[in-house]
CSV table of C-alpha atoms and ligand atoms in Angstrom, one decimal:
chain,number,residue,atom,x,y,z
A,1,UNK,CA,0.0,0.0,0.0
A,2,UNK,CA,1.5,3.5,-0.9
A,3,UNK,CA,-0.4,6.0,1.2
A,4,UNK,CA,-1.3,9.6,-0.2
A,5,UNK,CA,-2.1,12.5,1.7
A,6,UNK,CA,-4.1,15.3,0.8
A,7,UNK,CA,-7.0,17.6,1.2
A,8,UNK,CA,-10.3,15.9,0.4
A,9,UNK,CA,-12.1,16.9,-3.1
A,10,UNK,CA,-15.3,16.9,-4.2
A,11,UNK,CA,-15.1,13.8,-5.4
A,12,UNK,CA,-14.1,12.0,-2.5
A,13,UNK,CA,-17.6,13.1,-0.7
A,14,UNK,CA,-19.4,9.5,-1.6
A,15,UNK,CA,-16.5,7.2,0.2
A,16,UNK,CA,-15.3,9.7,2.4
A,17,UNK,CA,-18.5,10.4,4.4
A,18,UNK,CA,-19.4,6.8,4.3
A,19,UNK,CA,-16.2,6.1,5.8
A,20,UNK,CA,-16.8,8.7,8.5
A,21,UNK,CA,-20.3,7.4,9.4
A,22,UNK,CA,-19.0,3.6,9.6
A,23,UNK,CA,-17.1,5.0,11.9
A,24,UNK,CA,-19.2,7.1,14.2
A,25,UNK,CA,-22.8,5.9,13.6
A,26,UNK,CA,-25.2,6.8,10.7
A,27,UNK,CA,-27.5,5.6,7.6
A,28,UNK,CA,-29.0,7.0,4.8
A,29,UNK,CA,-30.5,9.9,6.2
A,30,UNK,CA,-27.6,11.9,7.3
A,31,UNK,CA,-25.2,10.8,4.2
A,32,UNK,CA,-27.6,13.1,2.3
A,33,UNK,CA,-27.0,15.8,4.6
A,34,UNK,CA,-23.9,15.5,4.3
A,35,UNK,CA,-24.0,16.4,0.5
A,36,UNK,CA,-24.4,20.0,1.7
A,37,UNK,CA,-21.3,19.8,4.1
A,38,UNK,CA,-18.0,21.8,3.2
A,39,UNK,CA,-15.2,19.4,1.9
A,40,UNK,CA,-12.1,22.3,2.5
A,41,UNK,CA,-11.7,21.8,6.2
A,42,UNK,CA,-10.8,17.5,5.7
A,43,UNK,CA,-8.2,15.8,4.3
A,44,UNK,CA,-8.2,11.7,3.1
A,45,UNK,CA,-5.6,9.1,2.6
A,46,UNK,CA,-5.8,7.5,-1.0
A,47,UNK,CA,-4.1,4.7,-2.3
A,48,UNK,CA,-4.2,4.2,-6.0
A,49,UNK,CA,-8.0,6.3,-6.3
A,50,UNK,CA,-9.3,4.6,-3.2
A,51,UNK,CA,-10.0,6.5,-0.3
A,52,UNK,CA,-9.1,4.9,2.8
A,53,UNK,CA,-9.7,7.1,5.8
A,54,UNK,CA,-10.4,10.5,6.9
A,55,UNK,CA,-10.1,13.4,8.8
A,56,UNK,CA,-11.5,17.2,9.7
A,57,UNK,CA,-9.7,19.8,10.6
A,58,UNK,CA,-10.8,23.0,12.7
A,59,UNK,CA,-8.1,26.0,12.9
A,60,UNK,CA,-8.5,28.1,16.3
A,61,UNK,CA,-6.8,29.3,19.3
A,62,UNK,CA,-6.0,27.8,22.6
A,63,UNK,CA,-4.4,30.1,25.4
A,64,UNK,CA,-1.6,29.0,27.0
A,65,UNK,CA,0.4,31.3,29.3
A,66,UNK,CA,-1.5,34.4,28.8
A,67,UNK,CA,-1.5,34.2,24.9
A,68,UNK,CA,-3.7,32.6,22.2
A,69,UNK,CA,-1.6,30.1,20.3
A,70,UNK,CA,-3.0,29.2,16.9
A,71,UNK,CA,-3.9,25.2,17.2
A,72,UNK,CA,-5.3,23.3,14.3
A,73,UNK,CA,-7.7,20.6,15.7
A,74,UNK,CA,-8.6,17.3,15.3
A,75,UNK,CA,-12.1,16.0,14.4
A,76,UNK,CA,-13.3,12.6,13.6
A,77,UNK,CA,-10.3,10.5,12.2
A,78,UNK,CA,-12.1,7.7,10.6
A,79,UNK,CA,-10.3,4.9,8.7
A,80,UNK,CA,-12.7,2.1,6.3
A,81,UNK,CA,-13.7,-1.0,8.0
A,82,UNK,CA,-11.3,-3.5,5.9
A,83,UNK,CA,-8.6,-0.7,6.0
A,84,UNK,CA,-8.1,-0.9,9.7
A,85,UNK,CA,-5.1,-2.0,11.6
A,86,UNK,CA,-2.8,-1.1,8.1
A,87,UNK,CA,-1.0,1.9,9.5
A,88,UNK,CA,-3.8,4.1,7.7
A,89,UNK,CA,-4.5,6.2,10.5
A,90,UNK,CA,-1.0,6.9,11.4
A,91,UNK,CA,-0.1,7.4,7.7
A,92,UNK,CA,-3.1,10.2,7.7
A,93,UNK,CA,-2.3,12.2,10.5
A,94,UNK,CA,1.7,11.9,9.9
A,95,UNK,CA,1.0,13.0,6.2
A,96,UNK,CA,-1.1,16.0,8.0
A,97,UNK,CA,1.3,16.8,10.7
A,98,UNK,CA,4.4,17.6,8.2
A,99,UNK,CA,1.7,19.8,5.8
A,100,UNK,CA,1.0,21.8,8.8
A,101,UNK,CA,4.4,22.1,10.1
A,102,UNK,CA,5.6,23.7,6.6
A,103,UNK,CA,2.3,25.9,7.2
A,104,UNK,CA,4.0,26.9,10.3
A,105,UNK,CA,1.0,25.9,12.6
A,106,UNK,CA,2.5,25.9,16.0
A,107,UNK,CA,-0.4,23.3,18.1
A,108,UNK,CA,-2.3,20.6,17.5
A,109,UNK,CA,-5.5,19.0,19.5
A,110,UNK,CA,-7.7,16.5,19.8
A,111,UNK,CA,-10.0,14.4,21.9
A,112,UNK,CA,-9.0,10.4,21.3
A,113,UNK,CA,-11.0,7.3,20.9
A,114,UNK,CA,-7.9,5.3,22.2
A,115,UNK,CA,-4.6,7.0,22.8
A,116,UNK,CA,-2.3,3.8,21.1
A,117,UNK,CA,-3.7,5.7,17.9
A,118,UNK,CA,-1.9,9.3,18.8
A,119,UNK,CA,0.8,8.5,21.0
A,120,UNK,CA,2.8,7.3,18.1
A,121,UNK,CA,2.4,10.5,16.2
A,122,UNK,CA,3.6,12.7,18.9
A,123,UNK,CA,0.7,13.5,20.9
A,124,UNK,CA,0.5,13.5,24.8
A,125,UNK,CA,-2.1,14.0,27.2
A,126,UNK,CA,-2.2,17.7,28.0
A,127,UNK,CA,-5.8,18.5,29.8
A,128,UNK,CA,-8.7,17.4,31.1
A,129,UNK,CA,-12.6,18.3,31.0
A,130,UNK,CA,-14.0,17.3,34.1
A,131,UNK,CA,-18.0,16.5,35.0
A,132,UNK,CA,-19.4,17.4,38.4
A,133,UNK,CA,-22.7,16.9,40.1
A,134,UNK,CA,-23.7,18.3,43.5
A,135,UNK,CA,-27.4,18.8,45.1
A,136,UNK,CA,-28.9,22.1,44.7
A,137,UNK,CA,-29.3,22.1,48.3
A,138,UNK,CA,-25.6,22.4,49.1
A,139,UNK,CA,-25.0,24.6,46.9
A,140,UNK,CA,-24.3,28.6,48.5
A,141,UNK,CA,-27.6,30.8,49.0
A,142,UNK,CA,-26.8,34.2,48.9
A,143,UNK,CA,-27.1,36.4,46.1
A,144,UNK,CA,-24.9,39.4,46.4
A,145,UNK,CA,-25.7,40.9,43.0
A,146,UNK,CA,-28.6,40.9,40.3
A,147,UNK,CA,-29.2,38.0,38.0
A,148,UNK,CA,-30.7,38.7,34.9
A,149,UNK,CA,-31.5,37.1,31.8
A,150,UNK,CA,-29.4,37.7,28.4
A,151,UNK,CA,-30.0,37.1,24.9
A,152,UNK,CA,-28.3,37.1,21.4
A,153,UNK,CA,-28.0,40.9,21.6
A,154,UNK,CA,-25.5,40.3,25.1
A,155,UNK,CA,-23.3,38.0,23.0
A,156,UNK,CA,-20.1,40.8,22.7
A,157,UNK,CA,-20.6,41.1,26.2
A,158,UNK,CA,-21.1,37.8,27.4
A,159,UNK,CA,-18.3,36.8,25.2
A,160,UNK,CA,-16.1,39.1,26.2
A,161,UNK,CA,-16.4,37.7,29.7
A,162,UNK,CA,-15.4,34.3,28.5
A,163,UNK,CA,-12.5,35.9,26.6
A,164,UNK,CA,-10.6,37.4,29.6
A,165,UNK,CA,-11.6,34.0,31.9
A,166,UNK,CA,-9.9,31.7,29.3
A,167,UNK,CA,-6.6,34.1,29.2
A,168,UNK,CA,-6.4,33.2,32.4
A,169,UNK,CA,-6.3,29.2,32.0
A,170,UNK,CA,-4.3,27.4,29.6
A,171,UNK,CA,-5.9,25.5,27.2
A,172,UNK,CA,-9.3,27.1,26.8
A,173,UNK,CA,-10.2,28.0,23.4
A,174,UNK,CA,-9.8,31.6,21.9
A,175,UNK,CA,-13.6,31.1,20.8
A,176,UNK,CA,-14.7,32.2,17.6
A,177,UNK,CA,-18.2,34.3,17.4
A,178,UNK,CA,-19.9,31.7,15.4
A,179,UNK,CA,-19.4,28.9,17.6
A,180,UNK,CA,-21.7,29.8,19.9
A,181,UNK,CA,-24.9,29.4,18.4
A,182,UNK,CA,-24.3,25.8,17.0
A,183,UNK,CA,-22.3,24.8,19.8
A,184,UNK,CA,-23.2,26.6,22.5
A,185,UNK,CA,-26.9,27.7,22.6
A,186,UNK,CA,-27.9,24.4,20.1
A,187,UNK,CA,-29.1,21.1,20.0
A,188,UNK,CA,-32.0,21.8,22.6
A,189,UNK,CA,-35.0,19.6,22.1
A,190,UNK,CA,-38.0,21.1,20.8
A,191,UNK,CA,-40.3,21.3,23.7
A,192,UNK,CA,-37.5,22.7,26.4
A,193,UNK,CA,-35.9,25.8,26.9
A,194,UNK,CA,-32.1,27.2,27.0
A,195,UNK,CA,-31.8,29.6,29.8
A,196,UNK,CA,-29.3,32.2,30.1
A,197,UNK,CA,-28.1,34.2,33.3
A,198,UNK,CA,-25.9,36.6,33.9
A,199,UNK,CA,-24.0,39.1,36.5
A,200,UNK,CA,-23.0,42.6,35.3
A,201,UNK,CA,-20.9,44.6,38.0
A,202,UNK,CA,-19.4,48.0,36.7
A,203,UNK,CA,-21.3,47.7,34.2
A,204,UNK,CA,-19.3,44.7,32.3
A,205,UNK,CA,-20.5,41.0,32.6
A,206,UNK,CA,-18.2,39.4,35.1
A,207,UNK,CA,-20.5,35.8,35.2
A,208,UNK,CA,-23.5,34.0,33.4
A,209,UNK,CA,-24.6,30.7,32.7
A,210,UNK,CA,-26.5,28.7,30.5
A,211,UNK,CA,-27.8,25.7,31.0
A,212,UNK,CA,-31.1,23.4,30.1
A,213,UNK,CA,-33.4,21.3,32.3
A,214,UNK,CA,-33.0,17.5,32.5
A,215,UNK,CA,-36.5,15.3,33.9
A,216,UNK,CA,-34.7,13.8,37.4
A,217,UNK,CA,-36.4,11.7,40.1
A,218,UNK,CA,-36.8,12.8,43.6
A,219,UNK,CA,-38.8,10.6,45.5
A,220,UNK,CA,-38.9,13.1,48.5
A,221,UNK,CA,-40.5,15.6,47.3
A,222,UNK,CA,-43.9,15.5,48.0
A,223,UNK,CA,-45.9,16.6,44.6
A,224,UNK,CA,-49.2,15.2,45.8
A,225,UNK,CA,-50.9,16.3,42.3
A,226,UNK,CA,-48.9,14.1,39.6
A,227,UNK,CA,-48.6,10.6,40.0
A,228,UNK,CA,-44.5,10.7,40.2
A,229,UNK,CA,-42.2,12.6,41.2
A,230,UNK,CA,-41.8,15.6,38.4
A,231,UNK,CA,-38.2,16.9,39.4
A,232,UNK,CA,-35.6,18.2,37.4
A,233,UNK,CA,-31.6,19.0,36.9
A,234,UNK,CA,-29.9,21.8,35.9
A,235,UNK,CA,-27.6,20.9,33.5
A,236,UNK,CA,-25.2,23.7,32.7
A,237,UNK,CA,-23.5,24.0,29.2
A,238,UNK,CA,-21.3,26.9,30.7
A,239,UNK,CA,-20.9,28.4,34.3
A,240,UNK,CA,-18.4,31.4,33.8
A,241,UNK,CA,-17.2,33.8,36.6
A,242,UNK,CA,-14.4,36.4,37.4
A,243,UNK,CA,-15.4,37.5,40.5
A,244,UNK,CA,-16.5,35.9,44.1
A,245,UNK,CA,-19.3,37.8,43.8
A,246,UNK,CA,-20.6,36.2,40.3
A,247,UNK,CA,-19.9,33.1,41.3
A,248,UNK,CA,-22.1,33.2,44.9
A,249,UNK,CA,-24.9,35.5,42.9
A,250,UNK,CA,-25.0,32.6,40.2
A,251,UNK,CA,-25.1,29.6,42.8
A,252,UNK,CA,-27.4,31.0,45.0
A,253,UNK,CA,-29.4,31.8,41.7
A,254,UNK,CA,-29.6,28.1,40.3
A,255,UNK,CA,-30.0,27.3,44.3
A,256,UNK,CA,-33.0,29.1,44.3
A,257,UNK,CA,-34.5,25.9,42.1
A,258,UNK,CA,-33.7,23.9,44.8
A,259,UNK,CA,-38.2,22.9,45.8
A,260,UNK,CA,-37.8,21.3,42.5
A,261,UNK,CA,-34.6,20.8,41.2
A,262,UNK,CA,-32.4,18.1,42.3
A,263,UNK,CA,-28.9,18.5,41.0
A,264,UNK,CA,-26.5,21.2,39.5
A,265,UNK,CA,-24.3,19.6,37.0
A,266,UNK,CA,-21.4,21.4,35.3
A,267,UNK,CA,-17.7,20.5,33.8
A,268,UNK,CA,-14.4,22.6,34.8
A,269,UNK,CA,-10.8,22.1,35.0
A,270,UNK,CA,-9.7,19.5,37.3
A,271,UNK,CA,-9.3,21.8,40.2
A,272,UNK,CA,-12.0,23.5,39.7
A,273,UNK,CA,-12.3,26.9,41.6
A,274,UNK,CA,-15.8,27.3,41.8
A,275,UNK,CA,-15.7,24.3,44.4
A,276,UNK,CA,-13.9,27.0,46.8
A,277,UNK,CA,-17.8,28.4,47.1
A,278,UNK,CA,-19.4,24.7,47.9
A,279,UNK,CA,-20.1,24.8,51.9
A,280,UNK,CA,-20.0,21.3,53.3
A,281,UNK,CA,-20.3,19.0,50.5
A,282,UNK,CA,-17.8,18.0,47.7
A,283,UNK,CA,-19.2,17.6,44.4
A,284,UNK,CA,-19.5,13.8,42.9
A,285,UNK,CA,-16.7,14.1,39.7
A,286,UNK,CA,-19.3,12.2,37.0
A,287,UNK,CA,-16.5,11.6,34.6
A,288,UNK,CA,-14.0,13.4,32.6
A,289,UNK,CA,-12.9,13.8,29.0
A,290,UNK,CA,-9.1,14.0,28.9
A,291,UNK,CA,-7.4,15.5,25.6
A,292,UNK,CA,-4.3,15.0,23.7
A,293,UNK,CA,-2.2,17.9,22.2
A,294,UNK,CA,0.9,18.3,20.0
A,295,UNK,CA,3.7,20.6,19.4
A,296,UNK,CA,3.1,20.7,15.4
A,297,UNK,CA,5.8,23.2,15.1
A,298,UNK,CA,7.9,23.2,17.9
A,299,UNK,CA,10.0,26.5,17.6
A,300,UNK,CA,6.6,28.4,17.1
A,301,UNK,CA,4.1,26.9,19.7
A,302,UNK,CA,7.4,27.7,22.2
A,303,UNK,CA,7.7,31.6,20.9
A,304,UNK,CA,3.6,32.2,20.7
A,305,UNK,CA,3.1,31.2,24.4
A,306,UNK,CA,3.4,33.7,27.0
A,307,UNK,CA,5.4,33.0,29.9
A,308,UNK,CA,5.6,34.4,33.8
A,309,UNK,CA,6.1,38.0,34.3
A,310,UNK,CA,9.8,38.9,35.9
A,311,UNK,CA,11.0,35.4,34.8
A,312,UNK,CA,14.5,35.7,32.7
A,313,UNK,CA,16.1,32.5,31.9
A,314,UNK,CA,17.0,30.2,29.4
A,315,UNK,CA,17.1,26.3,28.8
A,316,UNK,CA,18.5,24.4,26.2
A,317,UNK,CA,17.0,20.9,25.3
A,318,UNK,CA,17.0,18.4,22.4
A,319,UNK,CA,13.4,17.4,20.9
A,320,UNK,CA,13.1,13.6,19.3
A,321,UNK,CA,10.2,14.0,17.0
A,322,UNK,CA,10.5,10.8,15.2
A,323,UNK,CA,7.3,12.0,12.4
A,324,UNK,CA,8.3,15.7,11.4
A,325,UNK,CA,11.7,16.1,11.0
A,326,UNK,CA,11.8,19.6,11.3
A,327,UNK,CA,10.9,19.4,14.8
A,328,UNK,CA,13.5,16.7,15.7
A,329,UNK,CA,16.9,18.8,17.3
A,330,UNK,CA,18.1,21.0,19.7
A,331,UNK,CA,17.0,24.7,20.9
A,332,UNK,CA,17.7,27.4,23.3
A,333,UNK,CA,14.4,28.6,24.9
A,334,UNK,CA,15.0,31.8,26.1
A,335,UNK,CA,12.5,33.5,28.1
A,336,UNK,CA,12.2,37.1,29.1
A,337,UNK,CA,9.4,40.0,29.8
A,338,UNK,CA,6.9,36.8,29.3
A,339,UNK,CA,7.7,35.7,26.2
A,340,UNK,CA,10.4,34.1,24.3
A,341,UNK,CA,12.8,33.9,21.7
A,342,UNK,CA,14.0,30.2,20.3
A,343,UNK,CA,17.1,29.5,18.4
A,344,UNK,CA,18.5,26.2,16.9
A,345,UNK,CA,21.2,24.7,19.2
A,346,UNK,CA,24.2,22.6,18.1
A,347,UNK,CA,23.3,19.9,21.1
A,348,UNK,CA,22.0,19.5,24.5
A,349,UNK,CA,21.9,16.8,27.1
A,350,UNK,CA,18.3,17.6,28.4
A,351,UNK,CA,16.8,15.4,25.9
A,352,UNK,CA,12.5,15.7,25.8
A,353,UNK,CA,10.5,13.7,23.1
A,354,UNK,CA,7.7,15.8,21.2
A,355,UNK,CA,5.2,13.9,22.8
A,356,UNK,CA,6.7,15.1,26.7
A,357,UNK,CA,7.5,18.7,25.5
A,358,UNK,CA,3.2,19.0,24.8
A,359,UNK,CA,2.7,18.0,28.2
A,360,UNK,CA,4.9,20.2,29.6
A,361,UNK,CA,3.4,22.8,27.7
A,362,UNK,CA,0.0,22.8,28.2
A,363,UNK,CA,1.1,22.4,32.3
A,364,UNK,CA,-0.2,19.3,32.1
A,365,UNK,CA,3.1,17.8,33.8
A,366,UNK,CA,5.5,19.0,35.8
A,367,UNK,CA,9.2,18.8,34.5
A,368,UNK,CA,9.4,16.3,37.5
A,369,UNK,CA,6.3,13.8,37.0
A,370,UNK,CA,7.8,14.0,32.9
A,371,UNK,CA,11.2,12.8,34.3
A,372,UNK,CA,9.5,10.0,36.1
A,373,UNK,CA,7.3,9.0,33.3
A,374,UNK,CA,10.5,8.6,30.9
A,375,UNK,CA,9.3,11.9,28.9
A,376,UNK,CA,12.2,14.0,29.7
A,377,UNK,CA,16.0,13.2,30.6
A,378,UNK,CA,19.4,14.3,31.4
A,379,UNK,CA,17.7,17.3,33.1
A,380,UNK,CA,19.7,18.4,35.7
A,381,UNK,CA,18.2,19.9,39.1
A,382,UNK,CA,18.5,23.6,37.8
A,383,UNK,CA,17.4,22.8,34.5
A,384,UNK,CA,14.3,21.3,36.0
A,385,UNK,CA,13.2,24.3,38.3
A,386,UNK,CA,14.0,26.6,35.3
A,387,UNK,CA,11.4,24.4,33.3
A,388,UNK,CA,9.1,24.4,36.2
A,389,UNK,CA,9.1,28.1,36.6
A,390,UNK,CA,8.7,28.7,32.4
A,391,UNK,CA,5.4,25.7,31.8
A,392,UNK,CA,4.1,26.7,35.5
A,393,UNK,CA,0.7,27.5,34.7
A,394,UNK,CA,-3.5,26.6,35.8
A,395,UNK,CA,-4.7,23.2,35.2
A,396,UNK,CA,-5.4,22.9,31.6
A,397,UNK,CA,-9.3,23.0,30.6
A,398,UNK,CA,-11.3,23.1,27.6
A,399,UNK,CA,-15.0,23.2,27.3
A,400,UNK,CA,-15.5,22.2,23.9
A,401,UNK,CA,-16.0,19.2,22.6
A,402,UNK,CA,-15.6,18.7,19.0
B,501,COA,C1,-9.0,4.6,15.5
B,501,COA,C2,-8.8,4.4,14.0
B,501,COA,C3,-8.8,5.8,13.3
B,501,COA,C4,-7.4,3.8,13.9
B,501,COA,O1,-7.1,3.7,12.5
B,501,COA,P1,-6.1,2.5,11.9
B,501,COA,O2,-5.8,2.9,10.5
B,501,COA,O3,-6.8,1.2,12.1
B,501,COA,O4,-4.9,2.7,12.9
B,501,COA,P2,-3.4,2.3,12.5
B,501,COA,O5,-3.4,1.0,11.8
B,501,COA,O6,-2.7,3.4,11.9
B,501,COA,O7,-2.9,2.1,14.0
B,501,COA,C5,-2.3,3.1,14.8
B,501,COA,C6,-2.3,2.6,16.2
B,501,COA,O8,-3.6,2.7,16.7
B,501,COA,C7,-3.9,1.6,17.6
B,501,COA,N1,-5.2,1.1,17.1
B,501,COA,C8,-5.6,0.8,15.9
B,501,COA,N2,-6.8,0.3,15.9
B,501,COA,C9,-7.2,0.3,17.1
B,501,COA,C10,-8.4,-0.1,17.8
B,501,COA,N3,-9.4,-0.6,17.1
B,501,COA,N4,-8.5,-0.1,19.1
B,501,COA,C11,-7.4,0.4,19.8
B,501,COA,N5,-6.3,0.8,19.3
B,501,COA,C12,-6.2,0.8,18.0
B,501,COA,C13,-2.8,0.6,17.5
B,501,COA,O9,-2.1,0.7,18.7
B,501,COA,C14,-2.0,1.1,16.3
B,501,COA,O10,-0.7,1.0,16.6
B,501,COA,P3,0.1,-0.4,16.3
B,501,COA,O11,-0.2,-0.8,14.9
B,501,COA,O12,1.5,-0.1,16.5
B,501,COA,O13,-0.4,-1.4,17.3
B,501,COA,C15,-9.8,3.4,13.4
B,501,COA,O14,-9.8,2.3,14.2
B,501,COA,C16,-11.2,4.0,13.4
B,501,COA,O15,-11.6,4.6,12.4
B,501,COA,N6,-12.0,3.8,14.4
B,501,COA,C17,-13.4,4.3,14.5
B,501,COA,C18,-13.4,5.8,14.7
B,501,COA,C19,-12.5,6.3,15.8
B,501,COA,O16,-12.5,5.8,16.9
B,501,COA,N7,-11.8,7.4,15.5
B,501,COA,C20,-10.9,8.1,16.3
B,501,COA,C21,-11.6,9.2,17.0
B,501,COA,S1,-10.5,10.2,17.9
């Protein structure tokens, strides 16, 4: 098999979208939708005029260190059924890795099906997206400013809210204004409704959520006219704040639902903050969706990031990046006034593979737990609090799944 790599054309659309929904679930009906789907954004692996797997694309911004750092993700890798196991997948994404390097594309992320598939290519674990549940009735009850709804017409506003929040935490997504009507605000069934909250305090949106309701049982509630229990969850799609203030006034908001309601449910970063409000009880963690990330090109994800403020120092270290070449050698990492300049090095005995250096990055790992996990070596003690002090950094969070 000689695997070609390239964007997807028209005339792939039959195979390729068949390929995608053998792969993620779907029949006749939504391969006609699909006709009306833009090809541009995904690229296919060919052999000889057959298409064998494929793959979306979606270019947008992730902060880390204070900065938004361009970051192409990854969306629904799908090889064909009697193609699997061949190498196809790691032919696609190894083909698409290099393209993207010469493009200059400094990150790349994605959420995985199994991580054997992405490990390979260079990617690491890098953050998480955790789910919590906690009882309305635990949750804080006082509402130091005004709620009020928003709409549409708040959208700058709103969004400017979750602008300077995700600054502030790597990995969040430098979100683009259409995303939030598909993404955000859609997909609600037709006979419930998407509410919206928010806090304004000097006159600027510091909080606001939004969030749906989800039928729940609660046998002790005592609704003597219907012949169960009729209860509900809140199920929050978003629950931004800047301020203790937004935070309590939105709890003690969705808190107020508490005769009804049963549970608040909401996802965060691993440490989540918000939890700092809770009173007495911890919330249950439902699950989590962990994601994998990649330096595409390494020299430019390093010089995009921002750094700490008053930190001046510089490390050199040698990346192994087995798939793009470019990447695979040694650099000086300077860092000063928060950001950095990177230069090619002739050697260096702090060696880091690609697939390390991403989860150092994102602050996923410490320089420590990556010498431990066989990541990074040769690293002496100085060179390791130097790293620590340059990748130190929140917990790394997105909130969008894709
Ligand atoms: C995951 C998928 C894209 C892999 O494609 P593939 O062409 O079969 O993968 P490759 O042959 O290139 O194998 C790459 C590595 O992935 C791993 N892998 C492949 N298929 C796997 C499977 N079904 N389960 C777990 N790991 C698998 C293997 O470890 C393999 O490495 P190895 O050959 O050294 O053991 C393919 O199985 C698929 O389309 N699955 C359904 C959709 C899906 O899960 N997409 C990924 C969403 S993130």
């Amino acid at each position: 098999m000689s695997v070609i790599v390239r964007r997807m054309a028209e005339a792939d659309r039959d195979s390729a979208f068949r390929i995608f929904l053998d792969s993620f679930g779907g029949g006749p009906d939504r391969l006609a939708a699909m006709a009306e789907l833009p090809v541009t954004d995904r690229w296919v692996a060919e052999d000889a005029g057959r298409i064998l797997g494929v793959m979306r694309e979606l270019r947008v911004g992730q902060s880390f260190g204070g900065c938004f750092v361009p970051s192409a993700w990854v969306a629904a890798v799908g090889v064909g059924l009697t193609d699997r196991s061949h190498g196809v997948s790691r032919a696609l994404m190894s083909g698409w890795l290099r393209e993207l390097h010469d493009a200059g594309v400094p990150l790349s992320t994605l959420y995985m099906s199994t991580m054997a598939a992405y490990r390979p290519v260079g990617y690491e674990l890098a953050g998480t997206r955790v789910s919590y549940q906690v009882p309305l009735e635990h949750l804080p009850r006082a509402q130091p400013l005004t709620v009020e709804a928003w709409d549409e017409g708040d959208l700058a506003e709103v969004g400017d809210c979750y602008r300077r929040v995700s600054l502030e935490r790597n990995g969040m997504m430098d979100r683009p204004e259409w995303w939030w009507e598909p993404r955000v605000f859609g997909g609600v069934s037709a006979d419930a409704f998407l509410y919206r909250y928010r806090v304004i305090e000097d006159g600027r949106t510091t909080g606001y959520v939004v969030y749906t309701l989800k039928p729940d049982d609660r046998p002790d509630v005592p609704i003597h006219w219907a012949p169960e229990p009729e209860c509900f969850a809140l199920v929050a799609r978003e629950l931004v704040w800047e301020t203790p203030s937004a935070a309590r006034s939105l709890l003690g908001f969705l808190a107020a639902q508490r005769t009804i309601g049963t549970d608040l449910y909401w996802n965060g970063p691993a440490n989540d903050p918000l939890i700092a409000f809770l009173p007495e009880r911890h919330p249950q963690v439902q699950g989590s969706f962990t994601w994998m990330m990649r330096l595409v090109h390494v020299s430019e994800a390093l010089r995009l990031r921002g750094y700490p403020a008053g930190l001046d120092a510089e490390v050199q270290m040698r990346v192994a990046d087995p798939v793009v070449p470019g990447n695979d050698g040694a650099v000086t990492l300077r860092v000063r006034d928060g950001r950095a300049e990177v230069e090619p090095a002739s050697d260096a005995d702090l060696h880091v593979t690609v697939n390390g250096l991403a989860a150092l990055y994102s602050g996923w790992m410490s320089p420590y737990d990556a010498t431990r996990a066989g990541l990074l070596t040769g690293a002496t003690e100085e060179e390791l609090a130097t790293l620590a002090r340059m990748f130190q950094g929140t917990s790394p969070y997105l909130n969008e799944m894709f």
